[in-house]
Coordinates of C-alpha atoms in Angstrom, one line a residue:
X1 CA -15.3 -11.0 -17.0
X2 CA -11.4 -11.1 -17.4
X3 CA -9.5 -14.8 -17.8
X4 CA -6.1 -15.5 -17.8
X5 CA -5.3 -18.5 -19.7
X6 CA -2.4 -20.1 -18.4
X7 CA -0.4 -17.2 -17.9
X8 CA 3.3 -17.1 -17.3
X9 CA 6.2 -14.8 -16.6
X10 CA 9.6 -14.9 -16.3
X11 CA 12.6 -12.2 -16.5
X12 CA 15.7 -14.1 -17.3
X13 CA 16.1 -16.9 -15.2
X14 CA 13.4 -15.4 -13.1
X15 CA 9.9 -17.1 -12.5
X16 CA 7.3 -14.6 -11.2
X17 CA 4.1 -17.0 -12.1
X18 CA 3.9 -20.1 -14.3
X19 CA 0.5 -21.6 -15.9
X20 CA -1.9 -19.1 -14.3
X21 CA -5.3 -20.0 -14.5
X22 CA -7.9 -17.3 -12.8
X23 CA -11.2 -15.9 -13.8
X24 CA -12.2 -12.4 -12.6
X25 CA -16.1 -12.2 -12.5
X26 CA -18.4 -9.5 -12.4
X27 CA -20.0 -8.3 -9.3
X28 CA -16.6 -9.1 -7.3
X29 CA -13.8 -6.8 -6.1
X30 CA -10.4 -9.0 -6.2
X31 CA -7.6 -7.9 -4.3
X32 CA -4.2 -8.8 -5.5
X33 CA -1.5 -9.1 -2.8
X34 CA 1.8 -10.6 -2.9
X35 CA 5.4 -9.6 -2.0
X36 CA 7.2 -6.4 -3.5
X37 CA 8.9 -7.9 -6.6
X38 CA 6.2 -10.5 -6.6
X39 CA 4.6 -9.5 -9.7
X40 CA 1.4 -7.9 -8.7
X41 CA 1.9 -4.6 -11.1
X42 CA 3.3 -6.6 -13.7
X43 CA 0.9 -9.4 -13.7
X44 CA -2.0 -6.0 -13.9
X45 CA -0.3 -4.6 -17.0
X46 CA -0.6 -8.3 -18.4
X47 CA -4.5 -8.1 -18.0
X48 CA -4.2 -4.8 -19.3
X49 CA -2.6 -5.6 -22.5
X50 CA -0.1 -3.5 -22.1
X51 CA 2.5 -6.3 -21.7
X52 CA 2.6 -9.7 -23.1
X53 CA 3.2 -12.7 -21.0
X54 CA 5.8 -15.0 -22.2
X55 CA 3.2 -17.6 -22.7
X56 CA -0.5 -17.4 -22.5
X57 CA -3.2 -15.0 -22.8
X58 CA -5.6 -13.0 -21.6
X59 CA -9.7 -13.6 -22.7
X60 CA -12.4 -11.0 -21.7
X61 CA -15.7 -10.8 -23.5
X62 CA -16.5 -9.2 -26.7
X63 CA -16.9 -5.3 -25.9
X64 CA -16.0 -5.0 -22.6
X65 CA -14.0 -1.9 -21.6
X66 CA -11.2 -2.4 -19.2
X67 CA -10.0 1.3 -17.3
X68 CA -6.7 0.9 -15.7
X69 CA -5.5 3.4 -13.3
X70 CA -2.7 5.4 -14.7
X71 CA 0.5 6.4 -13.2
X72 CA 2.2 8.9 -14.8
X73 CA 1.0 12.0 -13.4
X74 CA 2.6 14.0 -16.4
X75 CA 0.8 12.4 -18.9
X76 CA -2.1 14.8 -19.4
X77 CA -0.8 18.3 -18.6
X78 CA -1.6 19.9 -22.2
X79 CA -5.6 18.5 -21.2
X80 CA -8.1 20.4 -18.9
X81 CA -9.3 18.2 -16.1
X82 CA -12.7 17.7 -17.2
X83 CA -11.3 16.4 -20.2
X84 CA -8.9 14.0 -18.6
X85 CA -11.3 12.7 -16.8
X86 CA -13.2 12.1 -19.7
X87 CA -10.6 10.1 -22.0
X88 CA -11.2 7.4 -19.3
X89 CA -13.5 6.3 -22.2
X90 CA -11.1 6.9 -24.9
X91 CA -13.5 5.6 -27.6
X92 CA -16.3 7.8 -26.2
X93 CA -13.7 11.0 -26.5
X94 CA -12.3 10.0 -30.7
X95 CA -16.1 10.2 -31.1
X96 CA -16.5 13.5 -29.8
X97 CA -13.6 14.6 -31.6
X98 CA -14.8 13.0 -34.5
X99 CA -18.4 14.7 -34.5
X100 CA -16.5 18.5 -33.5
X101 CA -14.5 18.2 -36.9
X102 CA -17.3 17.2 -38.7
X103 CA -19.1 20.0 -37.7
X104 CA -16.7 22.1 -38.1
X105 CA -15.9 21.6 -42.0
X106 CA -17.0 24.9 -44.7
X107 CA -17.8 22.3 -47.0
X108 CA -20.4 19.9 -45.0
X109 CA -21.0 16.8 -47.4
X110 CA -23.9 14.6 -47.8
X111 CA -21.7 11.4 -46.7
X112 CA -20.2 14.1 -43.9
X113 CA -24.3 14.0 -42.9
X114 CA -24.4 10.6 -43.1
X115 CA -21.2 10.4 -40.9
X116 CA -22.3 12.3 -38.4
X117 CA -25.7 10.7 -37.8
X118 CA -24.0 7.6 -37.3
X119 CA -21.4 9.2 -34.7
X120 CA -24.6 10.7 -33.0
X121 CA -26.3 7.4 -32.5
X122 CA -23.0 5.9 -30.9
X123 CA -22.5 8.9 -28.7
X124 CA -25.7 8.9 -27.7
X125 CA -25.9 4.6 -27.0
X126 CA -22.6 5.7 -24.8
X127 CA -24.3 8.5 -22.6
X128 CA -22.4 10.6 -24.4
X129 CA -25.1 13.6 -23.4
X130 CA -24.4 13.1 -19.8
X131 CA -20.6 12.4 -20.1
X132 CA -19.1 15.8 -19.2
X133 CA -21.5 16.1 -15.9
X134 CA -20.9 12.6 -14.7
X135 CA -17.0 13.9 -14.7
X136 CA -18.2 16.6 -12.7
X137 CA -19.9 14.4 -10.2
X138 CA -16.9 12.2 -9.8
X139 CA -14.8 15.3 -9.2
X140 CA -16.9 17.1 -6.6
X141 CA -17.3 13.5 -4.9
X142 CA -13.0 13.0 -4.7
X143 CA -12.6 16.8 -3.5
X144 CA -12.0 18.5 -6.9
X145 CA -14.4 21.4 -7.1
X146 CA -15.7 23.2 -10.1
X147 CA -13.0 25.6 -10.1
X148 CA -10.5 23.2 -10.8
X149 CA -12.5 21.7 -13.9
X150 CA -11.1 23.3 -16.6
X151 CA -7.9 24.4 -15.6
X152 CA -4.7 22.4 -17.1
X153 CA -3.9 19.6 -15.6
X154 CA 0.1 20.8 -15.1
X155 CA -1.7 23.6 -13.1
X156 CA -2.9 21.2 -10.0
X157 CA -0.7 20.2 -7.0
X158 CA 0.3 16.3 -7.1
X159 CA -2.2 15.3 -4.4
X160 CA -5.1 16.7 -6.5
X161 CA -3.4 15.0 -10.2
X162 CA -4.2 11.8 -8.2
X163 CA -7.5 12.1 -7.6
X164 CA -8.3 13.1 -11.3
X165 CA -6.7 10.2 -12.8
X166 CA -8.6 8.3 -10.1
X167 CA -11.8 9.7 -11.4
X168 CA -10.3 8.5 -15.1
X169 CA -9.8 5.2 -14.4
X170 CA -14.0 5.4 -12.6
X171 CA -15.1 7.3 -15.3
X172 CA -17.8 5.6 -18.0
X173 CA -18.8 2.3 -15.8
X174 CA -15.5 0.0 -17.3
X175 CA -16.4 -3.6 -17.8
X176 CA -13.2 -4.2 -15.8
X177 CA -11.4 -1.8 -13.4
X178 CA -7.4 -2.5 -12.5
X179 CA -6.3 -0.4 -9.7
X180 CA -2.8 0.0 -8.5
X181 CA -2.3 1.3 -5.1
X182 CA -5.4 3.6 -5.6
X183 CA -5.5 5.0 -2.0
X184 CA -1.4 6.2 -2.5
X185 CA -1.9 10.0 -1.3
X186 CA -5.7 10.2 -0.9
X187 CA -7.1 12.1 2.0
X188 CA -9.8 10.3 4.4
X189 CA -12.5 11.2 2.9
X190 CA -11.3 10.6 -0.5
X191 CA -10.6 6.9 0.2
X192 CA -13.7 6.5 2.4
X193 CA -16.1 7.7 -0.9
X194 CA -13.5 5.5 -2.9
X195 CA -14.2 2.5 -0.7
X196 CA -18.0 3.5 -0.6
X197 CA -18.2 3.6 -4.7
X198 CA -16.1 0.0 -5.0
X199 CA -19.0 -1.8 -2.5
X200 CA -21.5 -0.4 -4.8
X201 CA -20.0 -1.4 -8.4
X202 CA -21.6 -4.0 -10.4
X203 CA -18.8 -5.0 -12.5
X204 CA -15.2 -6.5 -12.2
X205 CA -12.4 -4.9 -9.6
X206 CA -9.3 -5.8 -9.4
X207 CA -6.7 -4.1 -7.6
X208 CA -3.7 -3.6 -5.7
X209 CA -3.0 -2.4 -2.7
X210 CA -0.9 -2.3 0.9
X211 CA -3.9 -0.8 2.7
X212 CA -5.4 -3.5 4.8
X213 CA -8.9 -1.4 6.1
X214 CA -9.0 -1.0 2.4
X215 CA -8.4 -4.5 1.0
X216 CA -11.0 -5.8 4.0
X217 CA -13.6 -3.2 3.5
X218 CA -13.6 -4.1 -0.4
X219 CA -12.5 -7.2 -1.2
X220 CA -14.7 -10.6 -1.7
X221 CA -11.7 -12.3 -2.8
X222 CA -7.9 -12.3 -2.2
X223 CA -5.5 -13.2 -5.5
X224 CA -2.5 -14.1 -3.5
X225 CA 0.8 -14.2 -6.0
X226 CA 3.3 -16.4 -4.0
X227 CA 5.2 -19.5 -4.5
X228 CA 5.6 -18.9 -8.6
X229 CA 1.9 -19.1 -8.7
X230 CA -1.4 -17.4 -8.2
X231 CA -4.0 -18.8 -5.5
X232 CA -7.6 -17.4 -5.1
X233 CA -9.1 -17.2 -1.5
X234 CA -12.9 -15.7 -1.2
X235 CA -12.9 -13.7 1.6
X236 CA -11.0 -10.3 2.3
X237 CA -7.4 -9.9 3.6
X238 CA -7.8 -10.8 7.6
X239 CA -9.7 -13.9 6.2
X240 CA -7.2 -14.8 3.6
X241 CA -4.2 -13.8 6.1
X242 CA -6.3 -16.3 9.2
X243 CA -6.7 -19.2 6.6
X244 CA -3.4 -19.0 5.5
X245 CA -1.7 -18.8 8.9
X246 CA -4.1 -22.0 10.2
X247 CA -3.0 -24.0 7.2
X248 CA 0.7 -23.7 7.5
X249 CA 0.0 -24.6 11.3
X250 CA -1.6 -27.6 10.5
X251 CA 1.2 -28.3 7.5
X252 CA 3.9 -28.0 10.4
X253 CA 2.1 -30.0 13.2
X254 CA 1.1 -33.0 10.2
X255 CA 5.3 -32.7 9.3
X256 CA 6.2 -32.9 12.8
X257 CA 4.1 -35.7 13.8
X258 CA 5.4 -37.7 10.4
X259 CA 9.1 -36.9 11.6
X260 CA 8.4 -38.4 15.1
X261 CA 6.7 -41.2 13.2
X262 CA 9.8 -41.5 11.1
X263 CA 11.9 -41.5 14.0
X264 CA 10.6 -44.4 15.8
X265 CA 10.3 -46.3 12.7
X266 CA 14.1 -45.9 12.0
X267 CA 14.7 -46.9 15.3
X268 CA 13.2 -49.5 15.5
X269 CA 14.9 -50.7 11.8
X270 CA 17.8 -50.6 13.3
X271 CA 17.4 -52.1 16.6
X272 CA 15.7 -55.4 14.8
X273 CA 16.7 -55.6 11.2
X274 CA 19.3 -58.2 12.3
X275 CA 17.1 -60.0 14.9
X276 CA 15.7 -63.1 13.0
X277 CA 12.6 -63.1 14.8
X278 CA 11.9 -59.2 14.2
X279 CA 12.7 -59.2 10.8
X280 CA 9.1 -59.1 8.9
X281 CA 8.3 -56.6 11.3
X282 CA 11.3 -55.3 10.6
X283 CA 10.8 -55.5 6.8
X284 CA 7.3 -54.4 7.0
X285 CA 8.4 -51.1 9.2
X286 CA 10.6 -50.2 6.5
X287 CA 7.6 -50.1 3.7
X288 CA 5.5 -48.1 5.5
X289 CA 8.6 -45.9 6.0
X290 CA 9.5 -45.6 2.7
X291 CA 5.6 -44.5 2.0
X292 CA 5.8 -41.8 4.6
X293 CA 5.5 -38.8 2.6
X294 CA 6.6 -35.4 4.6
X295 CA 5.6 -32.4 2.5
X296 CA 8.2 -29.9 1.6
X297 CA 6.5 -26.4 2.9
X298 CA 7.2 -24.0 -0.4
X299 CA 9.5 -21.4 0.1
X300 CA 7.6 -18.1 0.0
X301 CA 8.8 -14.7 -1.2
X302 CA 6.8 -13.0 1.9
X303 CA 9.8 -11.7 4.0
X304 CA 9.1 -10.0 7.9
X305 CA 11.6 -7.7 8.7
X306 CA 12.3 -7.7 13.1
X307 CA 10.9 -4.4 14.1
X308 CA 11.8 -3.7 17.6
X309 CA 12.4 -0.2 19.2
X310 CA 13.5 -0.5 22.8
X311 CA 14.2 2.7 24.5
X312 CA 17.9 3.2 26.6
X313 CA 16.0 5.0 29.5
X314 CA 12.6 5.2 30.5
X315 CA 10.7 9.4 29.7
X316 CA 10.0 11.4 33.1
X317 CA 6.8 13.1 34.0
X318 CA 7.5 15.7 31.4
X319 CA 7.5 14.9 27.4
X320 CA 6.2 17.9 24.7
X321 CA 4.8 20.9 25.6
X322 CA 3.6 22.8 23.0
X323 CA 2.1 26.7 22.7
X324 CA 1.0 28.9 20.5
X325 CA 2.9 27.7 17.7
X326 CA 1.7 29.1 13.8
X327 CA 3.8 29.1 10.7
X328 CA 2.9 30.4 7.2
X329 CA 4.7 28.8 4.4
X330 CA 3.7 30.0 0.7
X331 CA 1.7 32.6 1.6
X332 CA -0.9 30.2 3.4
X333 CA -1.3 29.6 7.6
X334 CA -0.8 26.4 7.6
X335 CA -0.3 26.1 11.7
X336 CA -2.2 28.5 13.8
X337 CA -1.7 28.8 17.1
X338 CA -1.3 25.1 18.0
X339 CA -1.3 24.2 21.3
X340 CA -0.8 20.8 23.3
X341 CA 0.6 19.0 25.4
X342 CA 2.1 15.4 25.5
X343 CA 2.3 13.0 28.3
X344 CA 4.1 9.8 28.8
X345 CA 3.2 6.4 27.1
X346 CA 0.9 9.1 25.2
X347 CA 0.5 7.5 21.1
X348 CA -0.7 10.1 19.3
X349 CA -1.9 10.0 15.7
X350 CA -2.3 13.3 13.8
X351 CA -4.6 13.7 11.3
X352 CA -6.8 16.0 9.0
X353 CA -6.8 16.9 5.3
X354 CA -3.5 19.1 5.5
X355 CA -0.7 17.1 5.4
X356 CA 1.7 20.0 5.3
X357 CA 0.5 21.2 8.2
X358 CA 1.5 17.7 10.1
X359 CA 4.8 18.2 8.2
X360 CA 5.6 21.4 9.2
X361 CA 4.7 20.7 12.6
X362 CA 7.6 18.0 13.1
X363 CA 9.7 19.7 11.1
X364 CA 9.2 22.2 14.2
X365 CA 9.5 20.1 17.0
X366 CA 12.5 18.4 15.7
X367 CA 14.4 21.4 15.4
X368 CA 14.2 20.9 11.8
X369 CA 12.1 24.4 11.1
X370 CA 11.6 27.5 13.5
X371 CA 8.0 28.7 13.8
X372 CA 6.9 32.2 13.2
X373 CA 5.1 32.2 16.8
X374 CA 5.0 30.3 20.1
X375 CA 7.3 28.0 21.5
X376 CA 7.7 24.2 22.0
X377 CA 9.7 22.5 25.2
X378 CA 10.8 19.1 25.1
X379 CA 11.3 17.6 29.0
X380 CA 15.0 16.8 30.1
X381 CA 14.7 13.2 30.0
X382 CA 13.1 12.7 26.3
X383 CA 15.4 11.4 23.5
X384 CA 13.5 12.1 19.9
X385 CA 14.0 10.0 17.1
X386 CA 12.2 10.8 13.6
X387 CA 11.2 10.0 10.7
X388 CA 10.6 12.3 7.9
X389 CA 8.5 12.2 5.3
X390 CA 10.9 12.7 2.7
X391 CA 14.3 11.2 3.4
X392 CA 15.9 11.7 0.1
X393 CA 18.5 13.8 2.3
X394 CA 20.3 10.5 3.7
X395 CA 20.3 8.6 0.3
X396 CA 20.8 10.8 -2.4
X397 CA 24.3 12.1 -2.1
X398 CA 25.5 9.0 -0.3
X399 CA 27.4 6.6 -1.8
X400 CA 28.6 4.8 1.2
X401 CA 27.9 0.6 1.3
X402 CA 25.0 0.1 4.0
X403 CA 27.1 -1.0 6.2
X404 CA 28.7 2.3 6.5
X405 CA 25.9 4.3 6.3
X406 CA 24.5 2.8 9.3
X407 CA 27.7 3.1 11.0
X408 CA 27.3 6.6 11.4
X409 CA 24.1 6.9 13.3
X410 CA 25.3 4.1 16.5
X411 CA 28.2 3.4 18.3
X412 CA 28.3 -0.2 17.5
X413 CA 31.5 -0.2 14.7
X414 CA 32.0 -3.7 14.4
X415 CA 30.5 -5.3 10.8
X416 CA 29.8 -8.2 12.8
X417 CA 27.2 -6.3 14.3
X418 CA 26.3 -3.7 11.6
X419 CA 25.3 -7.0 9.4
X420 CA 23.5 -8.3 12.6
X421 CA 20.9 -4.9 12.5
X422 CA 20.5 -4.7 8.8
X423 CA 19.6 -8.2 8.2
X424 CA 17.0 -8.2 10.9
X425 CA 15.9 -5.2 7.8
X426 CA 16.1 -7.9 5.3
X427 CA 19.7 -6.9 4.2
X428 CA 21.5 -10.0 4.3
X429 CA 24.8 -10.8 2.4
X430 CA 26.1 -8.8 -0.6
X431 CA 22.7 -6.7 -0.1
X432 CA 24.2 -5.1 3.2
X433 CA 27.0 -3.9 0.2
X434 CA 24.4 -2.3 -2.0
X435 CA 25.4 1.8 -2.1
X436 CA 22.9 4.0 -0.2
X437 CA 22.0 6.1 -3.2
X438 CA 20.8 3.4 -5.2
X439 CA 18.1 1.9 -2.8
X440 CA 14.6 1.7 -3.8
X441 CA 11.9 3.4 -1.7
X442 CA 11.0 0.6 0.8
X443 CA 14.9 -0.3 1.3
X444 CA 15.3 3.3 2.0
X445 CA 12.3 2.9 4.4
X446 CA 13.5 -0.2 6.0
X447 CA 17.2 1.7 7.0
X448 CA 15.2 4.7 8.5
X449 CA 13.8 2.0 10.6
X450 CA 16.8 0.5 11.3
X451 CA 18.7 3.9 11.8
X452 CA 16.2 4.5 14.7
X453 CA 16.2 1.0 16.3
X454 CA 20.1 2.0 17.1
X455 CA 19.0 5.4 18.1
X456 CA 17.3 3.7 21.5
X457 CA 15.3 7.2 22.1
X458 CA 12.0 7.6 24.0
X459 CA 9.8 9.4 22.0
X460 CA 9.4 8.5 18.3
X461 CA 8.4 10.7 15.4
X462 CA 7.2 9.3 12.3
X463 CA 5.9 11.0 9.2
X464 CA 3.6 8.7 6.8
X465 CA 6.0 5.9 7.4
X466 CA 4.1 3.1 5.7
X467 CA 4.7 4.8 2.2
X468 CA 6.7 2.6 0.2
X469 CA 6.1 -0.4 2.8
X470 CA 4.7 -4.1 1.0
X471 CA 2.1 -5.6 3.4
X472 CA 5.2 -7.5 5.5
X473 CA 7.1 -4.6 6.6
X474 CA 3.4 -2.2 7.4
X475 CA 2.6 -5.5 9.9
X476 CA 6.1 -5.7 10.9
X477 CA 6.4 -1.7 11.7
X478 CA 2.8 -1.9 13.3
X479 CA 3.3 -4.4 15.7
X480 CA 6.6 -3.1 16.3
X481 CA 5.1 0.1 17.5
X482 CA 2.2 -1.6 19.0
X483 CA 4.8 -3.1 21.6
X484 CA 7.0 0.4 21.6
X485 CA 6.4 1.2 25.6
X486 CA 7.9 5.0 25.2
X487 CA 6.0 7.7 23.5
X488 CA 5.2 7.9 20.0
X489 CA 4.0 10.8 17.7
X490 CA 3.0 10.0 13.9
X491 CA 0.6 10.7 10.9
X492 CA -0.1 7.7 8.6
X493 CA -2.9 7.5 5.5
X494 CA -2.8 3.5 6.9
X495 CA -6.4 3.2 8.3
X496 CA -5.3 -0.2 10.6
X497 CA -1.9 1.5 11.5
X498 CA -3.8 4.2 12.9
X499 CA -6.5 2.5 14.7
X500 CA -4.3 -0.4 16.4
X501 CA -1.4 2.1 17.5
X502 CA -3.3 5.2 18.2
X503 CA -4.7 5.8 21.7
X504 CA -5.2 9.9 21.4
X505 CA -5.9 12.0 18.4
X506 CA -5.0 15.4 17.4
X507 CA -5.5 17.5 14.4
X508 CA -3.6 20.9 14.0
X509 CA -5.2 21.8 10.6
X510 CA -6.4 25.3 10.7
X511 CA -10.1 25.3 11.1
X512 CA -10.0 21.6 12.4
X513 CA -8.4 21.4 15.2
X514 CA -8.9 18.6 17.6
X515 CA -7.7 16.6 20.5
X516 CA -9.1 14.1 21.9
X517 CA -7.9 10.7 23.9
X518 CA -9.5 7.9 21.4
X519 CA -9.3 5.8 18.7
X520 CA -9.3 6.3 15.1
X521 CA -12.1 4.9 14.5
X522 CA -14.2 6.5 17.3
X523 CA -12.8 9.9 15.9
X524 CA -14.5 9.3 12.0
X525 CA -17.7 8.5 14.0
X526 CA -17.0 11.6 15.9
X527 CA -16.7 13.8 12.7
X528 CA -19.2 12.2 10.7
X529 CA -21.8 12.8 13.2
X530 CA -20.5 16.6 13.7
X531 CA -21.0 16.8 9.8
X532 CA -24.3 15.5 9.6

């Protein structure tokens, strides 16, 4: 269990919450959702004890072990994984360490004996005996196999770093488990097992995260920060999210109907006030309109972006043909003969466990990167318009405002509308003014997005776009593309980006390659049963 006492924050003039009250029970996985900026990593590191709130605090019970999910990825690189892994329980490691020295010494006292025999009984009331194979187990189960478990940890490649300080923050069964953004560059499978060891865990889970399959698969209860406060919902996100929607409904139609109320009460004020006959009615009228109470509806920091892409002339018969294509990078195949071909309206996901090899292949068919075999032909009417993975190559050596960056990539030059586009992206004001090169990783997001709007092309091209992406823009940017009537070609960790945009499948990994016109959905069932 993990209570905050009447919690609040603020950063200068700043609220993010004020006199939080909110237990976190066992037996209950607690998703915390809000808007970026919001407070949802900050208000973690408060039940972390790693910050202090300006007023408040933070009870658990006597003993417990809270595990938070760390994020430096540098932090360890001097530590073999196993052991990483293993200071998850950093009280279970000092005693280790404790016992090696100790055993170590030339001159082994009595009260060294004595020492020791105490250090054994904790170790062993900690599972201590079983520690370093339960880190093994957790390892295998995320993808990391044995002969990665006692290599450095500056030796791995970033997408394996996070699944070992995943299996940290699992490691030991913690009393209380904080997770932010756990599924940020996990494979499927990886997040599937993830999802499958959360539904299973008997104590407290409380995490963060813009993956909605996740957050619903998960989740019996929804900690919403909004409105300078902190509201519990039981339920996961698609219930939270229904509620929520049905209650500001029934706010609007209850303020409505009070302002028509209001209405013919004032009219009819000032038709009689003056009328001798009329005027206890008159007089009365005016009570009950001075009672009528219409609620202010809060002002939340949830902000939709418009996402729209419309398309300046429909695609002919012919789209992508693809053939024979491979490319080694590194050393290592990471396309082999890829073959396929795209037709129009087609929206194709692709997927598998190499995401270099979806990289490299639209890198290819962008012009971005020429293959080593095999040929791709795009049809005389398509117009392509992508987005890359890693767009640090339109930020970081611009300092242009936003309004001038934009005004490159369309033929619309007049501010008026320049300000038009980038506030439908949330850039309103002195924010269209803000220097490209200083834009966090969502604003950098949201003017890719916008960049491409402009571009009015046919076929679309998107590389892991929801990275970066609160819960707003991912529902803004699905049901944009949901609605996007040309073709669309994309890779995306987002299970319920996939599954709603998706109608055909392809994977291009070597070894794994597949094509298939389905759903997402239908494809794990597809796999799972091939693997059983």
């Amino acid at each position: 269990m993990i209570f905050a006492n009447n919690v609040s924050l603020q950063y200068g003039g700043r609220v993010l919450f004020q006199n939080v009250n909110i237990k976190f029970t066992p037996g209950n996985c607690y998703g915390l959702i809000g808007a970026n900026g919001a407070g949802k990593s900050t208000f973690l590191k408060i039940l972390s004890g790693e910050m202090e709130p300006n007023k408040g605090e933070v009870v658990t019970n006597p003993g417990e072990r809270i595990s938070v999910l760390k994020q430096d990825h540098f932090k360890y690189d001097d530590c073999d994984v196993i052991r990483t892994v293993m200071l998850g329980n950093e009280e279970l490691c000092r005693i280790m360490d404790e016992k090696e020295a100790l055993y170590a010494k030339e001159d082994f006292t009595e009260e060294d004996g004595i020492r020791v025999s105490e250090l054994e009984a904790e170790f062993a009331e900690m599972d201590g005996w079983s520690a370093e194979s339960n880190a093994e187990i957790l390892l295998n189960a995320l993808g990391i196999t044995n002969e990665y478990h006692y290599v450095k940890m500056r030796e791995l490649p970033g997408d394996k770093k996070v699944k070992v300080l995943l299996a940290q923050a699992l490691f030991g069964n913690p009393d209380v488990l904080l997770l932010d953004e756990p599924t940020n560059h996990l494979d499927i499978d990886a997040i599937r097992w993830l999802e499958d060891f959360l539904l299973d865990f008997e104590n407290t889970v409380i995490v963060v995260s813009h993956d909605r399959h996740f957050l619903n698969k998960v989740c019996t209860h929804i900690a919403d920060v909004d409105f300078g406060k902190i509201t519990m919902y039981v339920g996961n996100y698609d219930f939270w999210y229904e509620y929520t929607q049905m209650a500001q409904r029934q706010q609007k139609e209850q303020n409505k109907k009070k302002e028509a109320k209001k209405k013919e009460l004032q009219d009819f004020i000032a038709r009689f006030s003056a009328n001798a006959s009329k005027s206890k009615q008159a007089t009365s009228r005016k009570k009950l309109l001075d009672s009528l109470d219409i609620e202010d509806m809060p002002v939340s920091s949830r902000r939709f972006p418009f996402v729209d892409f419309k398309q300046d002339r429909e695609v002919g018969n012919d789209v992508l043909t693809v053939s024979g294509i491979s490319k080694t990078i590194g050393g290592r195949k990471v396309l082999d003969n890829v073959s396929f071909t795209i037709l129009p309206h087609d929206k194709v996901a692709f997927v598998g466990s190499d995401p270099v090899a979806r990289t490299t292949l639209f890198q290819i068919i962008t012009g971005e990167l020429e293959p080593d075999e095999g040929e791709y032909k795009w049809g005389v009417t398509t117009s392509v318009s992508y987005f890359p993975s890693d767009n640090s190559r339109f930020f970081d050596s611009c300092d242009l405002s936003l309004i001038d960056w934009l005004r490159q990539y369309t033929d619309q030059q007049l501010e008026t509308d320049i300000r038009g586009w980038l506030g439908r992206m949330l850039f309103s004001g002195e924010e269209a003014k803000k220097a490209a090169n200083v834009l966090s990783g969502g604003e950098r997001v949201r003017c890719m997005l916008c960049k491409m709007m402009l571009s009015g092309a046919n076929v679309l091209v998107f590389d892991e776009p929801t990275n970066h992406l609160d819960l707003e823009s991912i529902t803004a940017l699905n049901n944009g593309l949901i609605k996007f009537p040309g073709t669309l070609l994309f890779a995306s960790h987002d299970h319920q980006f996939v599954q709603t945009v998706a109608n055909r499948i392809i994977n291009v990994t070597p070894g794994e390659q597949y094509d298939r016109v389905q759903t997402y959905d239908e494809y794990l069932d597809q796999i799972a049963g091939t693997a059983e």
